[in-house]
PDB file of C-alpha atoms in Angstrom:
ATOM      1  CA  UNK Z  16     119.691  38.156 127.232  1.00  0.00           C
ATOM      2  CA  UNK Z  17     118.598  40.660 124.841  1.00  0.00           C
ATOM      3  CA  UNK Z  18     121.764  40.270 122.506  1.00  0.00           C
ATOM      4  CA  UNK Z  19     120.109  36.824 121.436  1.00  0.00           C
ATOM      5  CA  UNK Z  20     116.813  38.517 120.372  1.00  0.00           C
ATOM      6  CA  UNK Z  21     115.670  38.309 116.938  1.00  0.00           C
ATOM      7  CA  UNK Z  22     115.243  41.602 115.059  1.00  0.00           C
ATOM      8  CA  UNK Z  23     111.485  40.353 115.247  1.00  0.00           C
ATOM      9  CA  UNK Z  24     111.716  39.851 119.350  1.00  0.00           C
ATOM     10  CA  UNK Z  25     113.089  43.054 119.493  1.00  0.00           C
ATOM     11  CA  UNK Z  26     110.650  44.582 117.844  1.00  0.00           C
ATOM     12  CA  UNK Z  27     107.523  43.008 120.205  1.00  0.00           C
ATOM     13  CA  UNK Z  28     109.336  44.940 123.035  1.00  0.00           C
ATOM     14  CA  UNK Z  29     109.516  48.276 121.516  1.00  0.00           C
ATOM     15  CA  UNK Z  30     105.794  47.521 120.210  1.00  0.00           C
ATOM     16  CA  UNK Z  31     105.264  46.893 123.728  1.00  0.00           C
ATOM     17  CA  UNK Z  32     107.459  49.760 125.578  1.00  0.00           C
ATOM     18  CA  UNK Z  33     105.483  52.527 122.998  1.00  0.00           C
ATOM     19  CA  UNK Z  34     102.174  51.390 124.351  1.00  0.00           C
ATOM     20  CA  UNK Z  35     103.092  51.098 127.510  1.00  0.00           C
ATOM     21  CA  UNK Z  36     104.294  54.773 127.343  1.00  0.00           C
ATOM     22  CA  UNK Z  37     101.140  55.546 124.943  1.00  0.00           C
ATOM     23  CA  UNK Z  38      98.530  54.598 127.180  1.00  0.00           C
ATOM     24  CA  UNK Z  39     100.237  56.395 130.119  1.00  0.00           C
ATOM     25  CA  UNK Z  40     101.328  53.293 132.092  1.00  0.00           C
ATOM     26  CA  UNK Z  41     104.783  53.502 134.402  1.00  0.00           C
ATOM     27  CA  UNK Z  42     105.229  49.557 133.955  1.00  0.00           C
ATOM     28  CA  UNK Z  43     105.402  47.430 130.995  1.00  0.00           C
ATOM     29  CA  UNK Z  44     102.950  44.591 131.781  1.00  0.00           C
ATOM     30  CA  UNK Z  45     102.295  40.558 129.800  1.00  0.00           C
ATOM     31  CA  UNK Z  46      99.566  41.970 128.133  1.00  0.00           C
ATOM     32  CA  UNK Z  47     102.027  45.044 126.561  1.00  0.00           C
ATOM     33  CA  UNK Z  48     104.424  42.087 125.761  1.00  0.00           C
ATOM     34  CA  UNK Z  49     101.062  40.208 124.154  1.00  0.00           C
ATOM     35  CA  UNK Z  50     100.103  43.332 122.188  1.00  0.00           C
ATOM     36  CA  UNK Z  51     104.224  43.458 121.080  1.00  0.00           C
ATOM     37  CA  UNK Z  52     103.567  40.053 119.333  1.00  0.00           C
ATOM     38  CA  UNK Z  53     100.665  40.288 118.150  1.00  0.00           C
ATOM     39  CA  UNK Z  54     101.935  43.823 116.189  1.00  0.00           C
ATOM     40  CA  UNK Z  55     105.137  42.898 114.788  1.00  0.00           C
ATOM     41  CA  UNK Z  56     105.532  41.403 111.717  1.00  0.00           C
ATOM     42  CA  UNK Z  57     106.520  37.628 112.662  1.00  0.00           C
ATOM     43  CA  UNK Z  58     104.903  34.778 111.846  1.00  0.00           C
ATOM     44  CA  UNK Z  59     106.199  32.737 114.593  1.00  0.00           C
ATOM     45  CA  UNK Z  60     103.637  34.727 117.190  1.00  0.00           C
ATOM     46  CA  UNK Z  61     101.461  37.467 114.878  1.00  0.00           C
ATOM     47  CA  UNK Z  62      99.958  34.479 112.945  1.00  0.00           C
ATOM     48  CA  UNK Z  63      98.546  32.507 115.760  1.00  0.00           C
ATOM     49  CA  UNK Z  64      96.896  35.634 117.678  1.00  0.00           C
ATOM     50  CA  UNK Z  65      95.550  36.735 114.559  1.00  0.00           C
ATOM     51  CA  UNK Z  66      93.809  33.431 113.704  1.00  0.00           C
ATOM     52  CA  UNK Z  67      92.569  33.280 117.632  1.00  0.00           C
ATOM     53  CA  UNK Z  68      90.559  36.799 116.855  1.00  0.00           C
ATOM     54  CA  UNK Z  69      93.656  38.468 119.173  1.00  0.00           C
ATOM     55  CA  UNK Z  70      95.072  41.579 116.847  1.00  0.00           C
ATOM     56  CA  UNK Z  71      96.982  44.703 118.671  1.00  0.00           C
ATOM     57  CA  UNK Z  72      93.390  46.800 118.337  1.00  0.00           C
ATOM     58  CA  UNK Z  73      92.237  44.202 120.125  1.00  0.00           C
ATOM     59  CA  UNK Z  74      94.312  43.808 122.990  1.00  0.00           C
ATOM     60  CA  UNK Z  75      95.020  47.573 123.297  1.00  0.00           C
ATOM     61  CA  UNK Z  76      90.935  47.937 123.840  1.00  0.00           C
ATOM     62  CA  UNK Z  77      91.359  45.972 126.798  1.00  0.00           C
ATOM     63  CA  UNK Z  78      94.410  48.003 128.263  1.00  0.00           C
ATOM     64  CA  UNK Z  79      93.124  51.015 130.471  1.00  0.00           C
ATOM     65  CA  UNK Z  80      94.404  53.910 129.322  1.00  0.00           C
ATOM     66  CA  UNK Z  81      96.283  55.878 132.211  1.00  0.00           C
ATOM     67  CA  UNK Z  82      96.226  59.971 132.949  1.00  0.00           C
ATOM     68  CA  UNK Z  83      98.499  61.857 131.114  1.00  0.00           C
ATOM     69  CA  UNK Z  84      99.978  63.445 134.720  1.00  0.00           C
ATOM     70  CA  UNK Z  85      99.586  66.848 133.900  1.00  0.00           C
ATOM     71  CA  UNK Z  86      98.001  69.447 136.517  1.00  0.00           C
ATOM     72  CA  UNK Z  87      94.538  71.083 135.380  1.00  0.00           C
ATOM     73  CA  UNK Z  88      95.094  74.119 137.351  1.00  0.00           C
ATOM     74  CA  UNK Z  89      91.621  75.500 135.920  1.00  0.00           C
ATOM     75  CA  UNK Z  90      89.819  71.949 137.295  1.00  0.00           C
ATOM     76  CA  UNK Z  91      91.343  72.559 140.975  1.00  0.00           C
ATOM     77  CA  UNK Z  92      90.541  76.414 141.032  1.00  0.00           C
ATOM     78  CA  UNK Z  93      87.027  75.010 140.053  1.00  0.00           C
ATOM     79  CA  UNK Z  94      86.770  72.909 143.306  1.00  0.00           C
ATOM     80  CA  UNK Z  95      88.138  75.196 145.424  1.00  0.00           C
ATOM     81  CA  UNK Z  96      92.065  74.408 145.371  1.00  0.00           C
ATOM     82  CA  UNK Z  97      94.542  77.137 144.872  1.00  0.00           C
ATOM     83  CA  UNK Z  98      96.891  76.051 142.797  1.00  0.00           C
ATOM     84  CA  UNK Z  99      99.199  79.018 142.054  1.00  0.00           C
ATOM     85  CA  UNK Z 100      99.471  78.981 146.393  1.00  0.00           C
ATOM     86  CA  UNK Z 101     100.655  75.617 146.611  1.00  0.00           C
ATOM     87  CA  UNK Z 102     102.904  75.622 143.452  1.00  0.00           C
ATOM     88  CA  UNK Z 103     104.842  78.736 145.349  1.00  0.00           C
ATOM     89  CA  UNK Z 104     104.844  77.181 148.579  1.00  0.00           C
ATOM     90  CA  UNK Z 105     106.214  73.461 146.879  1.00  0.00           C
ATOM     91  CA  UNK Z 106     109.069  75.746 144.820  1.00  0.00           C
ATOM     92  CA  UNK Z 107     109.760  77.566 148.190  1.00  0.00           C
ATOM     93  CA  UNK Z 108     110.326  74.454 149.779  1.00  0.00           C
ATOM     94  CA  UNK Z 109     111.598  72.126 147.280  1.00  0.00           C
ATOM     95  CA  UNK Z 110     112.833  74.686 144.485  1.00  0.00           C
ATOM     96  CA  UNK Z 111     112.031  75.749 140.864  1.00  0.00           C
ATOM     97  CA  UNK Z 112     109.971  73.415 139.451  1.00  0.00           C
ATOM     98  CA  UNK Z 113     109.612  70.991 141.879  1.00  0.00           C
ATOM     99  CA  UNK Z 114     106.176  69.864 140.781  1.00  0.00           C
ATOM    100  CA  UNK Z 115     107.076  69.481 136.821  1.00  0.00           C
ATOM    101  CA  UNK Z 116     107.839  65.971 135.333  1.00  0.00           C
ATOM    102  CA  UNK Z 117     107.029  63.931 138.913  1.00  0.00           C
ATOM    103  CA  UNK Z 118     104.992  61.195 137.351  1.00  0.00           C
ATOM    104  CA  UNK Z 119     107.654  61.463 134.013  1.00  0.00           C
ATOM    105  CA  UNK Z 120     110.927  59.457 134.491  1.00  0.00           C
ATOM    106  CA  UNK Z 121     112.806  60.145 130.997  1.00  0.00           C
ATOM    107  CA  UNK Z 122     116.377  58.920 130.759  1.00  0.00           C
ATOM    108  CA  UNK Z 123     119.148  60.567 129.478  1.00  0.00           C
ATOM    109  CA  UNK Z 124     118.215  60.400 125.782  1.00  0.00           C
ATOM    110  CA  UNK Z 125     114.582  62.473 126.918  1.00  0.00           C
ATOM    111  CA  UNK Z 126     112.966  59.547 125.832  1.00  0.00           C
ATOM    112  CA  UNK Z 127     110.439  58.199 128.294  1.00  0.00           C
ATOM    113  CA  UNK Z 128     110.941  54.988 130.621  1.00  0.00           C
ATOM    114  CA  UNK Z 129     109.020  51.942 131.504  1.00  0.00           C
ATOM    115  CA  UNK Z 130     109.358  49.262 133.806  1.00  0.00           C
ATOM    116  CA  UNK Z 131     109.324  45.603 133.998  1.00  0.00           C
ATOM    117  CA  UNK Z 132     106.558  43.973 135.934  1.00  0.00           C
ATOM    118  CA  UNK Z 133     107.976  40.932 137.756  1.00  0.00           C
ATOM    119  CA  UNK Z 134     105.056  39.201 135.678  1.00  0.00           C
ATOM    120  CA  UNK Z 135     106.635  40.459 132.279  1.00  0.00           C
ATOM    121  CA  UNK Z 136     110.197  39.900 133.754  1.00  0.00           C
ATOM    122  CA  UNK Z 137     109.019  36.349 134.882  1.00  0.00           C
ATOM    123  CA  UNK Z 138     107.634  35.955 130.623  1.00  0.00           C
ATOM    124  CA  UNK Z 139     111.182  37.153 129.541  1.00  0.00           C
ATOM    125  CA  UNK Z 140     112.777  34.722 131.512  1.00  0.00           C
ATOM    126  CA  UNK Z 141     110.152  31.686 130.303  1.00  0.00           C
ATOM    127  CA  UNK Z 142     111.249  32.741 126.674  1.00  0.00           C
ATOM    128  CA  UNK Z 143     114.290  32.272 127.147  1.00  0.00           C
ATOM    129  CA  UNK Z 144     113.874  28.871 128.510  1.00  0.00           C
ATOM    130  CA  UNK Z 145     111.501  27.747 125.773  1.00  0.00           C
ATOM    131  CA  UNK Z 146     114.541  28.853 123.369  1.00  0.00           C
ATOM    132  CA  UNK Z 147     116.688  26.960 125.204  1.00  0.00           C
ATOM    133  CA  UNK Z 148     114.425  23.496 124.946  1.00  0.00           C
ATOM    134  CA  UNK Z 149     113.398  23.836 121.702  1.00  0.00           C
ATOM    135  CA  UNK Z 150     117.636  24.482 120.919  1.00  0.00           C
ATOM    136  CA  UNK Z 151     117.263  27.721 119.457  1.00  0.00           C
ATOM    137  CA  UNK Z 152     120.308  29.913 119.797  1.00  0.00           C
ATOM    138  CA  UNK Z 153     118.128  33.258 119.115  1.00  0.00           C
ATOM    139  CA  UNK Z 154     115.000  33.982 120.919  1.00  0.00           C
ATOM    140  CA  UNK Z 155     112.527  34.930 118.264  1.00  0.00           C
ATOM    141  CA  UNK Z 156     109.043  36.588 118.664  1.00  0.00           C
ATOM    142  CA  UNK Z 157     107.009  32.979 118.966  1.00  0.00           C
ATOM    143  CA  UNK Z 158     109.296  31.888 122.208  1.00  0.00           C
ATOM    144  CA  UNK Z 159     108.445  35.471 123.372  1.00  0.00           C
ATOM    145  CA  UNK Z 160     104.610  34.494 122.867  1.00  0.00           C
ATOM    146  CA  UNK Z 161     105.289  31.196 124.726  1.00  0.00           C
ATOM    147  CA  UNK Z 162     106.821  32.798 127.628  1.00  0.00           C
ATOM    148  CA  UNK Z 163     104.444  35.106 127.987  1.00  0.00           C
ATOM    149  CA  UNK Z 164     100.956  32.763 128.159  1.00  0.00           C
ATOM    150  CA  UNK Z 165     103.497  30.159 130.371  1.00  0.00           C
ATOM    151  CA  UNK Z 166     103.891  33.111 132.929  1.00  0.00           C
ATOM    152  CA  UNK Z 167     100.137  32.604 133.417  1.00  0.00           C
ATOM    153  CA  UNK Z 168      99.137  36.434 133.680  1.00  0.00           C
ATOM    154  CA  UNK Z 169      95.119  36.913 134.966  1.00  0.00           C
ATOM    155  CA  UNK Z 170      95.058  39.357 132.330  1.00  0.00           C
ATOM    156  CA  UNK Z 171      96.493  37.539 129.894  1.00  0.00           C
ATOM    157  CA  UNK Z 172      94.042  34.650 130.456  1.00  0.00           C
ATOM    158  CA  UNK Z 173      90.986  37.143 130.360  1.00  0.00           C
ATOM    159  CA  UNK Z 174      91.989  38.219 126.806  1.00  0.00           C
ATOM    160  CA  UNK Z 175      92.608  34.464 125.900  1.00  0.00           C
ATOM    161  CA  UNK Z 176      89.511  33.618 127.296  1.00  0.00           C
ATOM    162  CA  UNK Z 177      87.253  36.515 125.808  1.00  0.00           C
ATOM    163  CA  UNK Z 178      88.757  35.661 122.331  1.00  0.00           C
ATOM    164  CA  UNK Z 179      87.665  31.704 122.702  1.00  0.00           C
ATOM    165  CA  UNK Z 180      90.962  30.287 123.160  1.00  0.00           C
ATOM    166  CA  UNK Z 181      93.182  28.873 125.788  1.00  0.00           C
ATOM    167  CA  UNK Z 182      96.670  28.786 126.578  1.00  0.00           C
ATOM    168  CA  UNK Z 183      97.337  25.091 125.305  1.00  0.00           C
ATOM    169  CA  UNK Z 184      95.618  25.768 121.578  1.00  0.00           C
ATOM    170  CA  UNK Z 185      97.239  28.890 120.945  1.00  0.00           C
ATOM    171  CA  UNK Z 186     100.860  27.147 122.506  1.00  0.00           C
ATOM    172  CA  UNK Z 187     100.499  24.165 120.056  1.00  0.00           C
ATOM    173  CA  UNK Z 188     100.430  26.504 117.636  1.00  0.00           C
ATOM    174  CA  UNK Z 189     103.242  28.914 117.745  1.00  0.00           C
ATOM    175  CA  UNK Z 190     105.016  25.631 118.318  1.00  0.00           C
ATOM    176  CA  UNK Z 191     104.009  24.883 114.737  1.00  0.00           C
ATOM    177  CA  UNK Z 192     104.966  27.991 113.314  1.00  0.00           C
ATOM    178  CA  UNK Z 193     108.405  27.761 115.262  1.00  0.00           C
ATOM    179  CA  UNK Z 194     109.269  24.397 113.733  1.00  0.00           C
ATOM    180  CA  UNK Z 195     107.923  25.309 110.168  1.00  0.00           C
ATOM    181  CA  UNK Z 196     110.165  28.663 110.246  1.00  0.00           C
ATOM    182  CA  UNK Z 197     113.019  26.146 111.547  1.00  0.00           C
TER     183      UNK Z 197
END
């Protein structure tokens, strides 16, 4: 599916993998996938957020921003926990540096992983279905847009919501910039 991306849809899901990896978080969510339009430099999908009040500051505000997994071994010695005891019994047990890099999956490259949420699966999926109605033979960033707020995320809503806008408006409107790019 990804080999009929646009250079522009491409670039909403690396604008979405980096924050994903950014703000800390394992999975790679609708709302990354919103913030991924909404930052790369399409009309098809930037134009619309923008003139709903929905920028990438915007939407990254609303993200929670996740731990960065590392051990404070001066914060557990402070409440009591030996850490220097348990890292020698874990390395005993498990080997050398058995508690390094748990909560960091890198692949081969060293470059750090996401996943897919079934919920930004499910919005791949629904772009490639509004390509496929509206005859496109590339998916572009707008039909990413679309298939995100037709996956009907909660969070997505919330932001849509909180910026005055609703799925339909801001649909009708890619739509528009889809057919005037056409």
């Amino acid at each position: 599916m990804f080999e009929r991306f646009t250079e522009a849809a491409r670039g909403v899901v690396v604008e979405a993998e980096g924050l994903a990896i950014e703000l800390g978080s394992p999975t790679l969510t609708p709302v990354h996938l919103l913030y991924g339009c909404a930052e790369v430099r399409d009309d098809t999908a930037g134009r619309p957020l923008r003139d709903a009040g929905l920028t990438g500051a915007v939407i990254r505000a609303a993200l929670p921003r996740a731990g960065d997994g590392r051990i404070d071994p001066d914060a557990l010695r402070a409440i009591g926990i030996d850490y220097d005891g348990i890292r020698a019994a874990t390395e005993r047990t498990f080997g050398p540096g058995a508690l390094e890099g748990a909560a960091d999956r890198r692949s081969p490259t060293g470059r750090r992983r996401v996943r897919f949420t079934p919920e930004a699966k499910r919005s791949l999926e629904q772009s490639l279905r509004v390509a496929v109605e509206l005859h496109s033979r590339r998916i572009q960033a707008g039909h990413l847009l679309l298939g995100v707020l037709r996956a009907d995320d909660e969070d997505v809503s919330r932001l849509l919501q909180a910026a005055g806008t609703d799925v339909a408006a801001l649909s009708a409107q890619v739509l528009t910039q889809l057919s005037d790019a056409a």
